[in-house]
Amino acid sequence: MRAVVLFLGISLGLGSAWGGVREVRQAASLLKRQGPVATEASLRRLVQTAPQDALGHQVLATALLLRGRLDSAQVYYTRAIQLDSTLAEAYNGLGMVYTYGRQYDRAISVLAQALELDAGQPAFYYNAGVVCERLERLGVFCHPYWFTEHRYSP
């Protein structure tokens, strides 16, 4: 059985709806340094303090995804998208949740939205390519767009 690694994006340069850019950056940095277990409580406090902050929800969802808590991650990615429909990393993360849950049709749809928002992210193309490869194993054809020039190669 071949393991496939999908790529997450944690954007540290985005502003926050409540002005706590420094706190969100610190939380994302902590997630990268110490991992999702050590940071989950801090991220939950951040989201409780600033429930309208899309980036905070996205970073918490990423921590939950990394811990394998797909249902909770889906809730927070969805909330992040509701708060900021331009947050491409949240669409990518939600696509990964669907991929790990073997909901490939939903995954490719959400990953396409991530690419529409930010076509400059190679990880988004890679993740979409992985999903297309899985769909094709099930007999569903994916558009060759996902497999062109440096985007993905199985």
PDB file of N, CA, C and O in Angstrom, residues 75-114:
ATOM      1  N   VAL A  75     -15.788  21.095  10.589  1.00  0.00           N
ATOM      2  CA  VAL A  75     -16.600  22.168  11.178  1.00  0.00           C
ATOM      3  C   VAL A  75     -15.833  23.490  11.156  1.00  0.00           C
ATOM      4  O   VAL A  75     -16.367  24.531  10.741  1.00  0.00           O
ATOM      5  N   TYR A  76     -14.582  23.471  11.582  1.00  0.00           N
ATOM      6  CA  TYR A  76     -13.818  24.720  11.667  1.00  0.00           C
ATOM      7  C   TYR A  76     -13.379  25.242  10.298  1.00  0.00           C
ATOM      8  O   TYR A  76     -13.349  26.455  10.087  1.00  0.00           O
ATOM      9  N   TYR A  77     -13.048  24.357   9.358  1.00  0.00           N
ATOM     10  CA  TYR A  77     -12.751  24.834   8.001  1.00  0.00           C
ATOM     11  C   TYR A  77     -13.994  25.465   7.382  1.00  0.00           C
ATOM     12  O   TYR A  77     -13.923  26.519   6.747  1.00  0.00           O
ATOM     13  N   THR A  78     -15.144  24.819   7.577  1.00  0.00           N
ATOM     14  CA  THR A  78     -16.392  25.358   7.023  1.00  0.00           C
ATOM     15  C   THR A  78     -16.697  26.714   7.628  1.00  0.00           C
ATOM     16  O   THR A  78     -17.077  27.651   6.908  1.00  0.00           O
ATOM     17  N   ARG A  79     -16.493  26.856   8.919  1.00  0.00           N
ATOM     18  CA  ARG A  79     -16.733  28.150   9.578  1.00  0.00           C
ATOM     19  C   ARG A  79     -15.757  29.204   9.064  1.00  0.00           C
ATOM     20  O   ARG A  79     -16.150  30.356   8.825  1.00  0.00           O
ATOM     21  N   ALA A  80     -14.511  28.843   8.868  1.00  0.00           N
ATOM     22  CA  ALA A  80     -13.527  29.788   8.328  1.00  0.00           C
ATOM     23  C   ALA A  80     -13.966  30.279   6.953  1.00  0.00           C
ATOM     24  O   ALA A  80     -13.877  31.480   6.653  1.00  0.00           O
ATOM     25  N   ILE A  81     -14.466  29.379   6.123  1.00  0.00           N
ATOM     26  CA  ILE A  81     -14.920  29.751   4.777  1.00  0.00           C
ATOM     27  C   ILE A  81     -16.158  30.637   4.853  1.00  0.00           C
ATOM     28  O   ILE A  81     -16.292  31.595   4.085  1.00  0.00           O
ATOM     29  N   GLN A  82     -17.060  30.351   5.791  1.00  0.00           N
ATOM     30  CA  GLN A  82     -18.233  31.212   5.970  1.00  0.00           C
ATOM     31  C   GLN A  82     -17.826  32.628   6.364  1.00  0.00           C
ATOM     32  O   GLN A  82     -18.426  33.602   5.922  1.00  0.00           O
ATOM     33  N   LEU A  83     -16.791  32.726   7.193  1.00  0.00           N
ATOM     34  CA  LEU A  83     -16.335  34.044   7.646  1.00  0.00           C
ATOM     35  C   LEU A  83     -15.527  34.775   6.591  1.00  0.00           C
ATOM     36  O   LEU A  83     -15.545  36.004   6.532  1.00  0.00           O
ATOM     37  N   ASP A  84     -14.771  34.044   5.772  1.00  0.00           N
ATOM     38  CA  ASP A  84     -13.941  34.658   4.726  1.00  0.00           C
ATOM     39  C   ASP A  84     -13.886  33.708   3.535  1.00  0.00           C
ATOM     40  O   ASP A  84     -13.095  32.768   3.516  1.00  0.00           O
ATOM     41  N   SER A  85     -14.725  33.965   2.562  1.00  0.00           N
ATOM     42  CA  SER A  85     -14.835  33.072   1.404  1.00  0.00           C
ATOM     43  C   SER A  85     -13.638  33.174   0.460  1.00  0.00           C
ATOM     44  O   SER A  85     -13.599  32.492  -0.555  1.00  0.00           O
ATOM     45  N   THR A  86     -12.649  33.992   0.792  1.00  0.00           N
ATOM     46  CA  THR A  86     -11.441  34.104  -0.039  1.00  0.00           C
ATOM     47  C   THR A  86     -10.238  33.398   0.583  1.00  0.00           C
ATOM     48  O   THR A  86      -9.126  33.506   0.073  1.00  0.00           O
ATOM     49  N   LEU A  87     -10.437  32.662   1.648  1.00  0.00           N
ATOM     50  CA  LEU A  87      -9.349  32.000   2.362  1.00  0.00           C
ATOM     51  C   LEU A  87      -9.034  30.659   1.695  1.00  0.00           C
ATOM     52  O   LEU A  87      -9.552  29.608   2.063  1.00  0.00           O
ATOM     53  N   ALA A  88      -8.159  30.699   0.706  1.00  0.00           N
ATOM     54  CA  ALA A  88      -7.849  29.523  -0.115  1.00  0.00           C
ATOM     55  C   ALA A  88      -7.329  28.361   0.712  1.00  0.00           C
ATOM     56  O   ALA A  88      -7.638  27.195   0.429  1.00  0.00           O
ATOM     57  N   GLU A  89      -6.531  28.641   1.744  1.00  0.00           N
ATOM     58  CA  GLU A  89      -5.980  27.575   2.570  1.00  0.00           C
ATOM     59  C   GLU A  89      -7.076  26.790   3.277  1.00  0.00           C
ATOM     60  O   GLU A  89      -6.933  25.592   3.521  1.00  0.00           O
ATOM     61  N   ALA A  90      -8.186  27.452   3.632  1.00  0.00           N
ATOM     62  CA  ALA A  90      -9.298  26.759   4.272  1.00  0.00           C
ATOM     63  C   ALA A  90      -9.968  25.798   3.288  1.00  0.00           C
ATOM     64  O   ALA A  90     -10.341  24.685   3.656  1.00  0.00           O
ATOM     65  N   TYR A  91     -10.108  26.224   2.032  1.00  0.00           N
ATOM     66  CA  TYR A  91     -10.667  25.320   1.014  1.00  0.00           C
ATOM     67  C   TYR A  91      -9.740  24.122   0.808  1.00  0.00           C
ATOM     68  O   TYR A  91     -10.203  22.988   0.681  1.00  0.00           O
ATOM     69  N   ASN A  92      -8.435  24.367   0.772  1.00  0.00           N
ATOM     70  CA  ASN A  92      -7.479  23.269   0.618  1.00  0.00           C
ATOM     71  C   ASN A  92      -7.589  22.292   1.794  1.00  0.00           C
ATOM     72  O   ASN A  92      -7.642  21.075   1.602  1.00  0.00           O
ATOM     73  N   GLY A  93      -7.646  22.810   3.000  1.00  0.00           N
ATOM     74  CA  GLY A  93      -7.771  21.956   4.178  1.00  0.00           C
ATOM     75  C   GLY A  93      -9.071  21.159   4.167  1.00  0.00           C
ATOM     76  O   GLY A  93      -9.080  19.962   4.467  1.00  0.00           O
ATOM     77  N   LEU A  94     -10.167  21.816   3.785  1.00  0.00           N
ATOM     78  CA  LEU A  94     -11.449  21.115   3.714  1.00  0.00           C
ATOM     79  C   LEU A  94     -11.395  20.026   2.647  1.00  0.00           C
ATOM     80  O   LEU A  94     -11.918  18.927   2.843  1.00  0.00           O
ATOM     81  N   GLY A  95     -10.711  20.311   1.540  1.00  0.00           N
ATOM     82  CA  GLY A  95     -10.526  19.285   0.514  1.00  0.00           C
ATOM     83  C   GLY A  95      -9.766  18.087   1.046  1.00  0.00           C
ATOM     84  O   GLY A  95     -10.054  16.939   0.710  1.00  0.00           O
ATOM     85  N   MET A  96      -8.793  18.343   1.915  1.00  0.00           N
ATOM     86  CA  MET A  96      -8.032  17.246   2.525  1.00  0.00           C
ATOM     87  C   MET A  96      -8.904  16.438   3.480  1.00  0.00           C
ATOM     88  O   MET A  96      -8.801  15.215   3.541  1.00  0.00           O
ATOM     89  N   VAL A  97      -9.767  17.122   4.224  1.00  0.00           N
ATOM     90  CA  VAL A  97     -10.694  16.417   5.112  1.00  0.00           C
ATOM     91  C   VAL A  97     -11.546  15.455   4.290  1.00  0.00           C
ATOM     92  O   VAL A  97     -11.692  14.274   4.630  1.00  0.00           O
ATOM     93  N   TYR A  98     -12.094  15.952   3.176  1.00  0.00           N
ATOM     94  CA  TYR A  98     -12.918  15.093   2.319  1.00  0.00           C
ATOM     95  C   TYR A  98     -12.090  13.958   1.705  1.00  0.00           C
ATOM     96  O   TYR A  98     -12.573  12.842   1.557  1.00  0.00           O
ATOM     97  N   THR A  99     -10.844  14.243   1.353  1.00  0.00           N
ATOM     98  CA  THR A  99      -9.986  13.209   0.782  1.00  0.00           C
ATOM     99  C   THR A  99      -9.734  12.095   1.793  1.00  0.00           C
ATOM    100  O   THR A  99      -9.884  10.914   1.477  1.00  0.00           O
ATOM    101  N   TYR A 100      -9.354  12.465   3.008  1.00  0.00           N
ATOM    102  CA  TYR A 100      -9.116  11.459   4.039  1.00  0.00           C
ATOM    103  C   TYR A 100     -10.393  10.701   4.377  1.00  0.00           C
ATOM    104  O   TYR A 100     -10.342   9.540   4.775  1.00  0.00           O
ATOM    105  N   GLY A 101     -11.539  11.355   4.220  1.00  0.00           N
ATOM    106  CA  GLY A 101     -12.826  10.701   4.447  1.00  0.00           C
ATOM    107  C   GLY A 101     -13.347   9.957   3.227  1.00  0.00           C
ATOM    108  O   GLY A 101     -14.475   9.467   3.236  1.00  0.00           O
ATOM    109  N   ARG A 102     -12.543   9.909   2.171  1.00  0.00           N
ATOM    110  CA  ARG A 102     -12.873   9.214   0.913  1.00  0.00           C
ATOM    111  C   ARG A 102     -14.108   9.770   0.226  1.00  0.00           C
ATOM    112  O   ARG A 102     -14.835   9.050  -0.443  1.00  0.00           O
ATOM    113  N   GLN A 103     -14.328  11.060   0.390  1.00  0.00           N
ATOM    114  CA  GLN A 103     -15.413  11.764  -0.300  1.00  0.00           C
ATOM    115  C   GLN A 103     -14.777  12.548  -1.448  1.00  0.00           C
ATOM    116  O   GLN A 103     -14.684  13.770  -1.423  1.00  0.00           O
ATOM    117  N   TYR A 104     -14.313  11.825  -2.450  1.00  0.00           N
ATOM    118  CA  TYR A 104     -13.472  12.401  -3.489  1.00  0.00           C
ATOM    119  C   TYR A 104     -14.196  13.429  -4.357  1.00  0.00           C
ATOM    120  O   TYR A 104     -13.590  14.413  -4.774  1.00  0.00           O
ATOM    121  N   ASP A 105     -15.487  13.225  -4.630  1.00  0.00           N
ATOM    122  CA  ASP A 105     -16.227  14.207  -5.424  1.00  0.00           C
ATOM    123  C   ASP A 105     -16.274  15.556  -4.712  1.00  0.00           C
ATOM    124  O   ASP A 105     -16.063  16.606  -5.326  1.00  0.00           O
ATOM    125  N   ARG A 106     -16.540  15.529  -3.434  1.00  0.00           N
ATOM    126  CA  ARG A 106     -16.548  16.770  -2.653  1.00  0.00           C
ATOM    127  C   ARG A 106     -15.143  17.375  -2.592  1.00  0.00           C
ATOM    128  O   ARG A 106     -14.969  18.581  -2.665  1.00  0.00           O
ATOM    129  N   ALA A 107     -14.145  16.507  -2.413  1.00  0.00           N
ATOM    130  CA  ALA A 107     -12.759  16.979  -2.297  1.00  0.00           C
ATOM    131  C   ALA A 107     -12.341  17.740  -3.550  1.00  0.00           C
ATOM    132  O   ALA A 107     -11.779  18.836  -3.452  1.00  0.00           O
ATOM    133  N   ILE A 108     -12.590  17.189  -4.730  1.00  0.00           N
ATOM    134  CA  ILE A 108     -12.130  17.845  -5.950  1.00  0.00           C
ATOM    135  C   ILE A 108     -12.868  19.156  -6.171  1.00  0.00           C
ATOM    136  O   ILE A 108     -12.288  20.131  -6.641  1.00  0.00           O
ATOM    137  N   SER A 109     -14.124  19.210  -5.787  1.00  0.00           N
ATOM    138  CA  SER A 109     -14.889  20.444  -5.926  1.00  0.00           C
ATOM    139  C   SER A 109     -14.309  21.559  -5.047  1.00  0.00           C
ATOM    140  O   SER A 109     -14.128  22.699  -5.491  1.00  0.00           O
ATOM    141  N   VAL A 110     -13.991  21.219  -3.808  1.00  0.00           N
ATOM    142  CA  VAL A 110     -13.452  22.207  -2.870  1.00  0.00           C
ATOM    143  C   VAL A 110     -12.027  22.605  -3.260  1.00  0.00           C
ATOM    144  O   VAL A 110     -11.658  23.779  -3.182  1.00  0.00           O
ATOM    145  N   LEU A 111     -11.231  21.643  -3.708  1.00  0.00           N
ATOM    146  CA  LEU A 111      -9.868  21.967  -4.148  1.00  0.00           C
ATOM    147  C   LEU A 111      -9.880  22.852  -5.384  1.00  0.00           C
ATOM    148  O   LEU A 111      -9.011  23.712  -5.541  1.00  0.00           O
ATOM    149  N   ALA A 112     -10.864  22.664  -6.257  1.00  0.00           N
ATOM    150  CA  ALA A 112     -10.994  23.547  -7.421  1.00  0.00           C
ATOM    151  C   ALA A 112     -11.264  24.984  -6.970  1.00  0.00           C
ATOM    152  O   ALA A 112     -10.730  25.932  -7.545  1.00  0.00           O
ATOM    153  N   GLN A 113     -12.053  25.139  -5.910  1.00  0.00           N
ATOM    154  CA  GLN A 113     -12.303  26.479  -5.374  1.00  0.00           C
ATOM    155  C   GLN A 113     -11.020  27.090  -4.810  1.00  0.00           C
ATOM    156  O   GLN A 113     -10.772  28.284  -4.971  1.00  0.00           O
ATOM    157  N   ALA A 114     -10.223  26.272  -4.138  1.00  0.00           N
ATOM    158  CA  ALA A 114      -8.945  26.773  -3.616  1.00  0.00           C
ATOM    159  C   ALA A 114      -8.072  27.274  -4.756  1.00  0.00           C
ATOM    160  O   ALA A 114      -7.449  28.331  -4.655  1.00  0.00           O
TER     161      ALA A 114
END
